[in-house]
Amino acid sequence: MPLNDIQLNPQLLVDLYKNSLVEMDEIHSSKSKPASSKATEKAEQHQSGFKFLGDNEKNILLVVNYTQAVHLPDEQLNFITSILTACKLGLADVAILNISNNKNCSYKNFQQQLGSRQVFLFGIEPKQIELPVQFPEFQIQPFNNCTYLIAPSLQELENDKLLKSKLWVCLKKIFNL
């Protein structure tokens, strides 16, 4: 396949060129924004003040912790995209928030500012988001009008069939699949 025929999806382009594709000053000054500018703006800064990947259309929050990435590494993004596809969801439906690149990451802020109704903690302990409830991994936990699920990190899940099957059982219950 010639290089000119390679097609990249818009989200991948945003991830690859987040600092050089579009000047943010140009985005804010233009009245009609091209689609790629809108995606860049959404990926960089949201009204909530949180930086996250996705559009959060269904108020589903996926919380991760990667100190070496803006959102998450490409391998984990591909993995989470395949999980979302299996749940009949896409990146537009969720917000992927990296707590290492955001301040004030508490469950209260997630609910107030993002409207989160379902929160998935991947490799995150409840106390890291100031959640006053302790519960084990793969236990669907309702609390304060929100459903929480703790799972191992995405790297661990990707490499362990048993953990993936446990996650899938929980996802089927949560999303009525």
XYZ file of C-alpha atoms in Angstrom:
177
model
C 0.000 0.000 0.000
C 1.488 3.376 -0.987
C 1.981 5.933 1.758
C -0.524 8.256 0.107
C -3.296 5.696 0.594
C -2.909 5.257 4.356
C -5.972 6.526 6.174
C -5.832 7.509 9.846
C -8.911 8.063 11.966
C -9.430 11.588 13.359
C -8.718 10.612 16.975
C -5.374 9.066 16.049
C -4.443 12.249 14.174
C -5.288 14.311 17.250
C -3.110 12.062 19.399
C -0.197 12.140 16.955
C -0.222 15.881 16.292
C -1.737 17.346 19.442
C 0.927 20.044 19.723
C 1.634 20.812 16.079
C -1.472 20.140 13.978
C -3.448 23.247 14.936
C -2.538 26.422 16.779
C -4.944 26.836 19.697
C -5.054 30.631 19.140
C -6.329 30.009 15.614
C -9.022 27.672 16.920
C -10.409 30.215 19.348
C -10.303 33.099 16.856
C -12.073 31.320 13.987
C -15.850 31.311 13.876
C -16.319 28.081 11.939
C -13.929 25.391 13.074
C -12.935 22.426 10.922
C -13.655 18.988 12.381
C -10.014 18.319 13.261
C -9.822 21.619 15.172
C -12.911 20.707 17.169
C -11.436 17.318 18.038
C -8.155 18.896 19.100
C -9.923 21.420 21.281
C -12.031 18.727 22.947
C -9.025 16.513 23.546
C -6.946 19.299 25.042
C -9.276 21.140 27.394
C -12.884 20.653 28.328
C -15.308 22.982 30.029
C -14.909 20.956 33.204
C -11.239 21.862 33.465
C -10.273 18.201 33.139
C -8.152 17.051 30.210
C -9.551 13.823 28.838
C -9.825 11.832 25.659
C -13.286 11.299 24.187
C -16.500 13.305 24.112
C -18.189 11.944 27.272
C -21.554 11.757 25.491
C -22.844 8.944 27.740
C -21.172 10.131 30.973
C -18.959 7.063 31.238
C -15.594 7.793 32.820
C -12.531 5.565 32.431
C -9.805 6.546 34.907
C -6.191 5.538 34.288
C -2.780 6.551 35.629
C 0.092 6.940 33.150
C 2.863 9.337 34.094
C 4.589 8.991 30.705
C 1.541 9.714 28.503
C -0.908 12.546 28.034
C -3.899 10.201 28.096
C -2.671 6.629 27.704
C -0.163 4.706 25.561
C -1.217 3.599 22.075
C -1.318 -0.108 22.985
C -3.727 0.557 25.845
C -5.804 2.911 23.673
C -6.192 0.139 21.102
C -7.142 -2.308 23.839
C -9.702 0.003 25.435
C -11.146 0.793 21.998
C -11.708 -2.921 21.397
C -13.422 -3.223 24.787
C -15.661 -0.256 23.969
C -16.525 -1.736 20.585
C -17.543 -5.009 22.258
C -19.827 -2.956 24.544
C -21.324 -1.162 21.508
C -19.636 2.083 22.551
C -16.988 4.337 21.072
C -14.565 7.033 22.185
C -17.309 9.613 21.695
C -19.350 7.934 24.443
C -16.679 7.993 27.142
C -14.092 10.195 28.798
C -10.662 8.656 29.383
C -9.011 10.629 32.150
C -5.392 10.212 33.179
C -5.178 11.240 36.847
C -1.445 11.920 36.594
C -2.194 14.862 34.250
C -5.225 16.295 36.042
C -5.767 18.063 39.327
C -8.687 17.736 41.734
C -9.430 14.161 40.699
C -12.103 13.258 43.189
C -15.285 11.293 42.702
C -17.280 14.419 43.637
C -15.640 16.461 40.875
C -16.193 13.641 38.390
C -19.906 13.652 39.131
C -20.318 17.426 39.333
C -18.131 18.515 36.445
C -18.325 15.532 34.096
C -21.746 14.176 35.034
C -20.230 10.710 35.460
C -22.794 7.952 36.006
C -20.402 5.041 35.484
C -16.775 5.166 36.571
C -14.220 2.485 35.723
C -10.961 2.609 37.661
C -8.145 0.830 35.818
C -5.245 0.274 38.187
C -6.589 2.977 40.498
C -7.504 2.559 44.172
C -10.730 4.203 45.428
C -8.776 6.380 47.873
C -6.884 7.947 44.929
C -10.133 9.642 43.874
C -11.223 10.244 47.482
C -13.954 7.622 47.234
C -14.985 6.799 50.839
C -15.961 3.225 49.961
C -13.564 0.278 49.729
C -14.531 -2.686 47.545
C -12.666 -5.430 45.676
C -11.827 -5.591 41.993
C -14.625 -6.692 39.660
C -17.377 -5.848 42.149
C -19.976 -3.521 40.673
C -20.387 -0.903 43.384
C -23.204 1.645 43.378
C -22.449 4.782 45.372
C -23.944 8.273 45.301
C -26.009 7.753 42.111
C -23.029 6.345 40.249
C -21.760 2.855 39.435
C -18.096 2.117 40.112
C -15.927 -0.756 38.985
C -12.301 -1.355 39.918
C -10.170 -3.413 37.567
C -6.434 -4.036 37.218
C -4.419 -1.784 34.926
C -5.050 -2.055 31.214
C -1.648 -3.729 30.694
C -2.525 -6.469 33.183
C -5.972 -6.984 31.667
C -4.629 -7.166 28.136
C -2.206 -9.954 29.020
C -4.448 -12.110 31.237
C -7.424 -14.008 29.797
C -8.948 -14.695 33.228
C -8.916 -11.009 34.163
C -10.403 -10.091 30.774
C -13.219 -12.587 31.270
C -13.956 -11.176 34.747
C -14.107 -7.684 33.298
C -16.369 -8.854 30.481
C -18.844 -10.409 32.956
C -19.062 -7.061 34.777
C -19.411 -5.061 31.580
C -22.262 -7.300 30.390
C -24.114 -6.582 33.651
C -23.457 -2.839 33.614
C -24.370 -2.309 29.943
C -27.061 -5.029 29.702
C -25.268 -6.872 26.902
